[in-house]
CSV table of C-alpha atoms in Angstrom, one decimal:
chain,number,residue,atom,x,y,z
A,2,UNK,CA,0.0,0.0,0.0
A,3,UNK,CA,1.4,3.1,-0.8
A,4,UNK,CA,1.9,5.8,2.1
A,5,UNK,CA,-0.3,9.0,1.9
A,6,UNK,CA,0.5,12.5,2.7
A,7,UNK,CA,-1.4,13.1,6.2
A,8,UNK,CA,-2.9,16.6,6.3
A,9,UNK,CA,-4.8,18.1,9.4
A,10,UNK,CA,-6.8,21.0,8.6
A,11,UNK,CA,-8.5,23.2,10.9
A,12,UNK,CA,-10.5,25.5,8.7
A,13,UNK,CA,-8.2,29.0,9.2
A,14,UNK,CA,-6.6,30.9,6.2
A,15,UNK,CA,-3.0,28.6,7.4
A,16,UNK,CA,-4.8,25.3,7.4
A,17,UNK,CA,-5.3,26.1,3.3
A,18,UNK,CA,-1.5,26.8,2.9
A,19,UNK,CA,-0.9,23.7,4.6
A,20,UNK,CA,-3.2,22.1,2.3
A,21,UNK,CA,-2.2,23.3,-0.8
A,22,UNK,CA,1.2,22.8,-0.1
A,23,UNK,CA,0.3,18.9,1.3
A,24,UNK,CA,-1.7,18.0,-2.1
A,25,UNK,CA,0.9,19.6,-4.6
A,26,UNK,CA,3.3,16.9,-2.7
A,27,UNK,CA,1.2,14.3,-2.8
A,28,UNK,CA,0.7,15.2,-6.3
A,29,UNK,CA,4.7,14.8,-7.3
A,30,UNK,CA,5.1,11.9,-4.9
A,31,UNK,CA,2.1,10.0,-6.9
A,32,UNK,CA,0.6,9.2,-3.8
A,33,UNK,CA,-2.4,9.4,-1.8
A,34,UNK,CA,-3.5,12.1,0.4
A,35,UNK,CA,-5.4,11.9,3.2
A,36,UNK,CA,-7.5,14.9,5.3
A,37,UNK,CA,-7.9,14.8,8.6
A,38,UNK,CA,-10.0,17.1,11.4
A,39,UNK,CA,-9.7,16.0,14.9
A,40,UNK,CA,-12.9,16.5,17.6
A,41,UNK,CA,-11.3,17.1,21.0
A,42,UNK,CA,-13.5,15.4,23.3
A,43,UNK,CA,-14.1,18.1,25.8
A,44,UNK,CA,-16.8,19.4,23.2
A,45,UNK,CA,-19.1,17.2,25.2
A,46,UNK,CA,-17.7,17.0,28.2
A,47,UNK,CA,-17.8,20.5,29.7
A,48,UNK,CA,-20.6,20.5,32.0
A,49,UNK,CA,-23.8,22.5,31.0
A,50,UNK,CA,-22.2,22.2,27.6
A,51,UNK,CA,-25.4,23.5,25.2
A,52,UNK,CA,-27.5,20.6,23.7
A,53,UNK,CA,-26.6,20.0,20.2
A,54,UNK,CA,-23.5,22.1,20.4
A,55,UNK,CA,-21.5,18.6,20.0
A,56,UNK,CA,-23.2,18.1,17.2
A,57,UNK,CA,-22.7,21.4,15.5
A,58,UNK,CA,-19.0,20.6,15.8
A,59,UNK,CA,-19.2,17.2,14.6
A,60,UNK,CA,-21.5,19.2,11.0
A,61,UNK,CA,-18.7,21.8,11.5
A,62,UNK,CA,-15.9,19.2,11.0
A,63,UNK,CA,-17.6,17.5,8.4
A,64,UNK,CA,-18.2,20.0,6.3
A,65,UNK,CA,-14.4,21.3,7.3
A,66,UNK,CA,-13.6,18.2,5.5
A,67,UNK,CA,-15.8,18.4,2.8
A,68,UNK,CA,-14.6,21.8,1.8
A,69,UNK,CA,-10.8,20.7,1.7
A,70,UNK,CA,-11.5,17.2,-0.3
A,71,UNK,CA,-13.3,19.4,-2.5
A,72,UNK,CA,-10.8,21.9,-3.4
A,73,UNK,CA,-7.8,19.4,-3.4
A,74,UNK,CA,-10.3,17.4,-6.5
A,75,UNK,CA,-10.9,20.3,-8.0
A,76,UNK,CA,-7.1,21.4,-8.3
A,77,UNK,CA,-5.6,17.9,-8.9
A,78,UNK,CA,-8.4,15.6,-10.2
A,79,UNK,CA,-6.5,12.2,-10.3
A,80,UNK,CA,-5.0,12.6,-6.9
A,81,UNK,CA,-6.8,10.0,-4.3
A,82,UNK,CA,-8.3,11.5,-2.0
A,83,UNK,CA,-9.8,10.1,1.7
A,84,UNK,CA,-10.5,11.8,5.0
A,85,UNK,CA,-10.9,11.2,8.3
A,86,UNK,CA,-12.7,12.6,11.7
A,87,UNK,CA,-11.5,11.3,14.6
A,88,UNK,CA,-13.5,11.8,18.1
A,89,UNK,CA,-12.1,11.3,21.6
A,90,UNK,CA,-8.6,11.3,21.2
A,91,UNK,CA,-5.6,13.8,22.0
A,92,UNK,CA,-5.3,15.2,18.5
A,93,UNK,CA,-1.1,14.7,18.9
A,94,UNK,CA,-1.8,11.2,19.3
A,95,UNK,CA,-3.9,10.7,16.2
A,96,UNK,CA,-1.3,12.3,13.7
A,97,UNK,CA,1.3,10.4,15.9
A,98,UNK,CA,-0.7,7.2,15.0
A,99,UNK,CA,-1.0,8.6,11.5
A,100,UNK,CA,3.1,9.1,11.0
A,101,UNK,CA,3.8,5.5,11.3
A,102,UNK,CA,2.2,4.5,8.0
A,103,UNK,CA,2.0,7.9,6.5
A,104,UNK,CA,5.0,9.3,4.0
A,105,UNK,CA,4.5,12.8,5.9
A,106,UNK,CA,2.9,14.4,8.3
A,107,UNK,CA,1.9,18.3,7.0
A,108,UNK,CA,0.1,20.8,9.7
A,109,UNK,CA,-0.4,24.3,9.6
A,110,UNK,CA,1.6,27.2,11.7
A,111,UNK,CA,-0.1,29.8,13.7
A,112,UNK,CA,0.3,33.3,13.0
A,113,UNK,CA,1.3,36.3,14.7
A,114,UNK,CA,1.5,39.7,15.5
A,115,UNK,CA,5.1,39.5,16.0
A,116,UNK,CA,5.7,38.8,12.2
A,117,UNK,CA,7.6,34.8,13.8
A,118,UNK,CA,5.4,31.8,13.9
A,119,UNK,CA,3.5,30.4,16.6
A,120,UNK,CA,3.8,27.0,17.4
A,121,UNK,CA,0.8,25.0,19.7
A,122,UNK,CA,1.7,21.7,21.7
A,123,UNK,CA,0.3,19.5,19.1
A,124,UNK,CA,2.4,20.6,16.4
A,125,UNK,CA,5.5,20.3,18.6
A,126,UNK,CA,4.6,16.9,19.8
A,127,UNK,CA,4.0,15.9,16.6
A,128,UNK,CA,7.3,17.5,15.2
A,129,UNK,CA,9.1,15.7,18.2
A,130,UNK,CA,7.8,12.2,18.1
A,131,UNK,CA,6.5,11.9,14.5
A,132,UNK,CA,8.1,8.3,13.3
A,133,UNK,CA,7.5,10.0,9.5
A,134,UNK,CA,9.0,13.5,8.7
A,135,UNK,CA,6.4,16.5,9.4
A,136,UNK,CA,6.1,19.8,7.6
A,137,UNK,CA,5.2,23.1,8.9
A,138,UNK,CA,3.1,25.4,6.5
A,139,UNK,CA,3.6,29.0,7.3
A,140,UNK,CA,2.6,30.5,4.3
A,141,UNK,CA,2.2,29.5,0.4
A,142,UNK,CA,6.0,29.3,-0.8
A,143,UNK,CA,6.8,27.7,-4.7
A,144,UNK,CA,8.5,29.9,-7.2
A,145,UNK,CA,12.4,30.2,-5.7
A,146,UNK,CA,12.7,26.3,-7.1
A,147,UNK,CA,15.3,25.7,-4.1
A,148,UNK,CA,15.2,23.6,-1.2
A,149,UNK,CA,17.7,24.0,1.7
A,150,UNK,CA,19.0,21.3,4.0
A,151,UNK,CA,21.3,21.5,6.7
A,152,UNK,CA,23.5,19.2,8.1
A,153,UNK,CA,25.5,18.8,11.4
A,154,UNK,CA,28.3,16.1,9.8
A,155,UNK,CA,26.9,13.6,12.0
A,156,UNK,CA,25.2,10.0,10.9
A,157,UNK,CA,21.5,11.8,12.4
A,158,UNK,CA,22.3,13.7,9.1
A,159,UNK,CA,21.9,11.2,6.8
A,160,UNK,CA,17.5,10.6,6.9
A,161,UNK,CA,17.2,15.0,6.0
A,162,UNK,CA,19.9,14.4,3.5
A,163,UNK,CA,17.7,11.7,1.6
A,164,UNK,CA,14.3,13.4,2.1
A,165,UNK,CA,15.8,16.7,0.6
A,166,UNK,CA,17.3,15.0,-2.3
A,167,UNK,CA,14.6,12.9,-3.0
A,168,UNK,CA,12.0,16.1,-2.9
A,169,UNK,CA,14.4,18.4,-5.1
A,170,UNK,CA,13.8,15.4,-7.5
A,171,UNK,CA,10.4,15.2,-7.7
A,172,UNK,CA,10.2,18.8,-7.3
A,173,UNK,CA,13.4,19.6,-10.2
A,174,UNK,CA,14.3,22.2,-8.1
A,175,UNK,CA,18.4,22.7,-6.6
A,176,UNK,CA,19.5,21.6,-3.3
A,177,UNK,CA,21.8,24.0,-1.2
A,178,UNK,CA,23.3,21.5,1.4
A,179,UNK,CA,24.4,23.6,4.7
A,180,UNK,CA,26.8,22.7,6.9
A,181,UNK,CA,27.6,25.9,9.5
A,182,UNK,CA,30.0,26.5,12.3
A,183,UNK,CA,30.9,29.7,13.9
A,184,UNK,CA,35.0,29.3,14.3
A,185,UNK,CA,35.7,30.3,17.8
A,186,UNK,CA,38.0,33.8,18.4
A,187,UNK,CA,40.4,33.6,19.6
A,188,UNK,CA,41.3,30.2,18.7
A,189,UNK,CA,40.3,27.1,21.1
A,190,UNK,CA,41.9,23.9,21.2
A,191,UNK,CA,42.4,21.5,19.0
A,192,UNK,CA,42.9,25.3,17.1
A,193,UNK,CA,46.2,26.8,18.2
A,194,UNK,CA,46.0,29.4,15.8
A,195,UNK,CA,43.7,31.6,13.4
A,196,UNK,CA,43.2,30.0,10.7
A,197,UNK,CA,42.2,31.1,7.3
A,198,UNK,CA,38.0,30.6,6.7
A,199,UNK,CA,38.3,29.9,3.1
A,200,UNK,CA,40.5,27.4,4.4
A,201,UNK,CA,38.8,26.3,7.1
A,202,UNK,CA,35.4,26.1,4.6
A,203,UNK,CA,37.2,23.7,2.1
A,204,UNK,CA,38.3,21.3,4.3
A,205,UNK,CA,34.4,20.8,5.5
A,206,UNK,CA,33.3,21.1,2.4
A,207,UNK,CA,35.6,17.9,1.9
A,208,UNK,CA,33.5,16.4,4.7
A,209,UNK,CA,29.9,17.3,3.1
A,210,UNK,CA,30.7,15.7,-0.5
A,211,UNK,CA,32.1,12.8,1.6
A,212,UNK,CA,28.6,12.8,3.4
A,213,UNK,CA,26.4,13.4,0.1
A,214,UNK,CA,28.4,11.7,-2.4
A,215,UNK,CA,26.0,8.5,-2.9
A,216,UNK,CA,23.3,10.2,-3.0
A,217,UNK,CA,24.9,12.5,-5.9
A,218,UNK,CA,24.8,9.1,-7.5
A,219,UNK,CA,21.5,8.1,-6.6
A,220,UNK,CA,20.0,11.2,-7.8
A,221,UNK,CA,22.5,12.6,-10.1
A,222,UNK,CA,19.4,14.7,-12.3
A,223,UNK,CA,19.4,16.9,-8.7
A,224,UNK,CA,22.2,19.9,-9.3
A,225,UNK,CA,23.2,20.0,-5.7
A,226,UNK,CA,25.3,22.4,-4.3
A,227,UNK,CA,27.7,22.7,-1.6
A,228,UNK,CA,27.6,25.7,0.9
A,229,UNK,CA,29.5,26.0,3.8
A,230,UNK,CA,29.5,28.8,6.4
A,231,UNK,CA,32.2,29.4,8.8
A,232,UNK,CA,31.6,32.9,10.3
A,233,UNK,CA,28.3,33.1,11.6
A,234,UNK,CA,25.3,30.3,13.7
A,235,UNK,CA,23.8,28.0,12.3
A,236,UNK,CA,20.5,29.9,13.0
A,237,UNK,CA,21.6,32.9,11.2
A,238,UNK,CA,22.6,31.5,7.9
A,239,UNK,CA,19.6,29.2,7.7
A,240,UNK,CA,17.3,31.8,8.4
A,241,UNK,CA,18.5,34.1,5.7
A,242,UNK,CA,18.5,31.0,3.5
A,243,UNK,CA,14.7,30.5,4.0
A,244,UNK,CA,13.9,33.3,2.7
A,245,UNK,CA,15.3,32.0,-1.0
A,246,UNK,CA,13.8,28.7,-0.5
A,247,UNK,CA,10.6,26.6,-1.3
A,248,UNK,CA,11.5,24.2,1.5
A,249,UNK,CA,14.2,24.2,4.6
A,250,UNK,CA,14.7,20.4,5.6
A,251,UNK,CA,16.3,20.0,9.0
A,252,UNK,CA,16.9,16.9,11.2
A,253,UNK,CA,15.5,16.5,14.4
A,254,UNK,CA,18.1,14.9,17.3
A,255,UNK,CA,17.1,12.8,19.8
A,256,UNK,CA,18.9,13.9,23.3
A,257,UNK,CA,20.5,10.7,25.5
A,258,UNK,CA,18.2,9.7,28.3
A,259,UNK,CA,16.3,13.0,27.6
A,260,UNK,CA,12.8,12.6,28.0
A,261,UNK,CA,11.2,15.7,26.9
A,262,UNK,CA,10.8,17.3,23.5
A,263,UNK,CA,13.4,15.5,21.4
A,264,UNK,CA,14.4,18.5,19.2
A,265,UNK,CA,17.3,20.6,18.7
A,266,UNK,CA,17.5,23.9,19.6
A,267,UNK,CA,18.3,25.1,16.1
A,268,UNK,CA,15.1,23.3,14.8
A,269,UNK,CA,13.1,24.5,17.3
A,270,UNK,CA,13.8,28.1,16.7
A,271,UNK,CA,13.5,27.7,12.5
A,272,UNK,CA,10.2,26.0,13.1
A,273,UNK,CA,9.0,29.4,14.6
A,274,UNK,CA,10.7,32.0,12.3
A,275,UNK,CA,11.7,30.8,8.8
A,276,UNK,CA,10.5,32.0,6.0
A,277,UNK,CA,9.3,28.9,4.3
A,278,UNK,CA,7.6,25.3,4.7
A,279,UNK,CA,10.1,23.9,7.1
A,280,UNK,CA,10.6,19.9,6.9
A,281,UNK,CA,11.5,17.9,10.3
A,282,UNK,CA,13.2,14.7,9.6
A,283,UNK,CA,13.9,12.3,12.5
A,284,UNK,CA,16.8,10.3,12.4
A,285,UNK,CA,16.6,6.4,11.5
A,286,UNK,CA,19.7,6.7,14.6
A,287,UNK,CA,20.6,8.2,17.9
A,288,UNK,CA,23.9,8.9,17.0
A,289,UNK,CA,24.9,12.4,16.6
A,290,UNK,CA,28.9,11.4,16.0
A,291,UNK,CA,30.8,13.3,13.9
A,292,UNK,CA,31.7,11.3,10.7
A,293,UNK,CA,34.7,13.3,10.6
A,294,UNK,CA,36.2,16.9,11.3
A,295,UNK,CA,38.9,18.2,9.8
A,296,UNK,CA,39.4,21.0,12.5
A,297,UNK,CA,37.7,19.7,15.6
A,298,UNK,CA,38.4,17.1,17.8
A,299,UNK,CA,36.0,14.5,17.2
C-alpha cells in the first residue's frame, strides 16, 4: 500500500497553505493524500455544555472536510483522496498514530503579530515524536525552485539528507546542502592558531561531498550544491536561506536519556521563524557522532 500524505486541517486561512502545499506533494510523490479534522472530546464533556453544540462541531468538522477534499479534487483531479474525523482522542496522538504508516505528516503554523510563527503543543509533539517526517506550513512558498538542508556532519544527518534529495527530484528544483560553524575567536583547542576561513570552509566542504556523495549518485538529475559557512550560527545562515527557499529540511536529534521534547535547539527556533515550509526529519539513529572533522576534535 502506498503511504499518503497526512494533512490536518482546521478551517483557518493557514490550514489552506498547509493544504495546498500537502496536495501539490502528494501530487509529485504520486501518492495518496489523506484529510484529517480531529474532535477534542471536551466538546461534550464541559458540564452545562449546550445541547446539540456537539453536534454542531461534529457538522462543523464534516463540512471542514468536505470543503478541503473538494478543493484538493478540483485542483488535482486524479489525486486519491480520503479523510478522516477522529473523536475522543488527544489530537497529537492521532497524527502520531497517522506518521507510522504515513510518507509525511503536513500541519499548519499559527500566525502572529510579531511577524515569527506560533507554534501549539500539538504541532511540537508531533514534530518531536512523528516516526514520519512532518512539515510546517507557514505561508504559500513555490516559485524560488530551491530547497535547503542543513546538516551537522553527524550520521543523524543522513534521513534529512535523503528526504531533501529525493523532494528536489520530484520537485526539479536545486538543493543547497548547509553545513555551519561559527569558528571560535580567539582560537580554542584543537585550534592553536587563526586559521584562514576559506581554508577552514574547504576542508568541510571535503566532509559534506564525503557525506552526500551516494546520494549524488543516486539522484544525479538533482544539481546539488555545496555551501559551507564558517563565520556566523547556524540559526543565522539558515534563516537568511529560507527566505530563498521553497523548503528548509532539517533533522531532528534525539537527546540521550532525555525525556522531553526530542528536538534541537536550532530546529526549534526555524520551526517558529523561517520563512518557508520547514521539513522535520527524524533520524533512522541516535547517534549524533561526527563522521569526521577536519578541525575539531571529534
Amino acid at each position: 500500500m502506498t503511504r499518503p500524505i497526512v494533512i490536518g486541517v482546521d478551517g483557518s486561512r493557514r490550514s489552506l497553505h498547509a493544504l495546498e502545499w500537502a496536495a501539490r506533494t502528494a501530487d509529485v510523490h504520486d501518492c495518496p493524500l489523506k484529510i484529517v479534522h480531529v474532535l477534542p472530546r471536551w466538546v461534550e464533556d464541559i458540564p452545562f455544555f449546550p445541547p446539540g453544540r456537539f453536534e454542531e462541531a461534529r457538522k462543523r468538522g464534516r463540512r471542514i472536510v468536505a470543503e478541503a477534499a473538494e478543493f484538493v479534487r478540483e485542483e488535482y483531479p486524479g489525486l486519491e483522496v480520503s479523510s478522516a474525523l477522529p473523536y475522543g482522542v488527544a489530537p497529537a496522538k492521532v497524527f502520531l498514530d497517522e506518521a507510522e504508516k504515513a510518507r509525511a505528516i503536513v500541519l499548519g503554523a499559527k500566525g502572529s503579530a510579531l511577524g515569527n510563527l506560533a507554534l501549539g503543543s500539538v504541532s511540537l509533539q508531533t514534530v518531536g515524536y512523528a516516526a514520519s517526517p512532518v512539515v510546517i506550513v507557514n505561508r504559500a512558498v513555490d516559485g524560488n525552485h530551491r530547497i535547503v538542508v542543513g546538516t551537522d556532519l553527524s550520521r543523524s544527518s543522513s534521513a534529512s539528507l535523503d528526504y531533501a534529495f529525493e523532494e528536489a527530484s520530484r520537485r526539479r528544483a536545486r538543493l543547497q546542502v548547509m553545513y555551519v560553524w561559527k569558528m571560535p575567536y580567539p582560537p580554542k583547542p584543537p585550534l592553536l592558531f587563526d586559521p584562514d576561513p576559506k581554508v577552514v570552509a574547504r576542508g568541510y566542504e571535503g566532509v559534506v561531498e564525503e557525506q552526500i556523495s551516494a546520494l549524488r549518485e543516486h539522484y544525479p538529475e538533482v544539481d546539488a550544491v555545496i555551501d559551507v559557512q564558517v563565520r556566523t550560527t547556524p540559526i543565522e545562515a539558515l534563516t537568511a536561506a529560507s527566505a530563498r527557499a521553497d523548503l528548509l529540511v532539517l533533522g531532528s536529534r534525539l537527546h540521550g536519556g532525555f525525556r522531553g521534547l526530542a528536538i534541537g535547539s536550532v530546529s526549534h527556533y526555524l520551526l517558529h521563524n523561517s520563512a518557508c515550509p520547514v521539513a522535520v526529519v527524524r533520524p533512522a539513529e541516535t547517534s549524533a557522532r561526527p563522521l569526521v572533522s577536519p578541525f575539531r576534535a571529534n
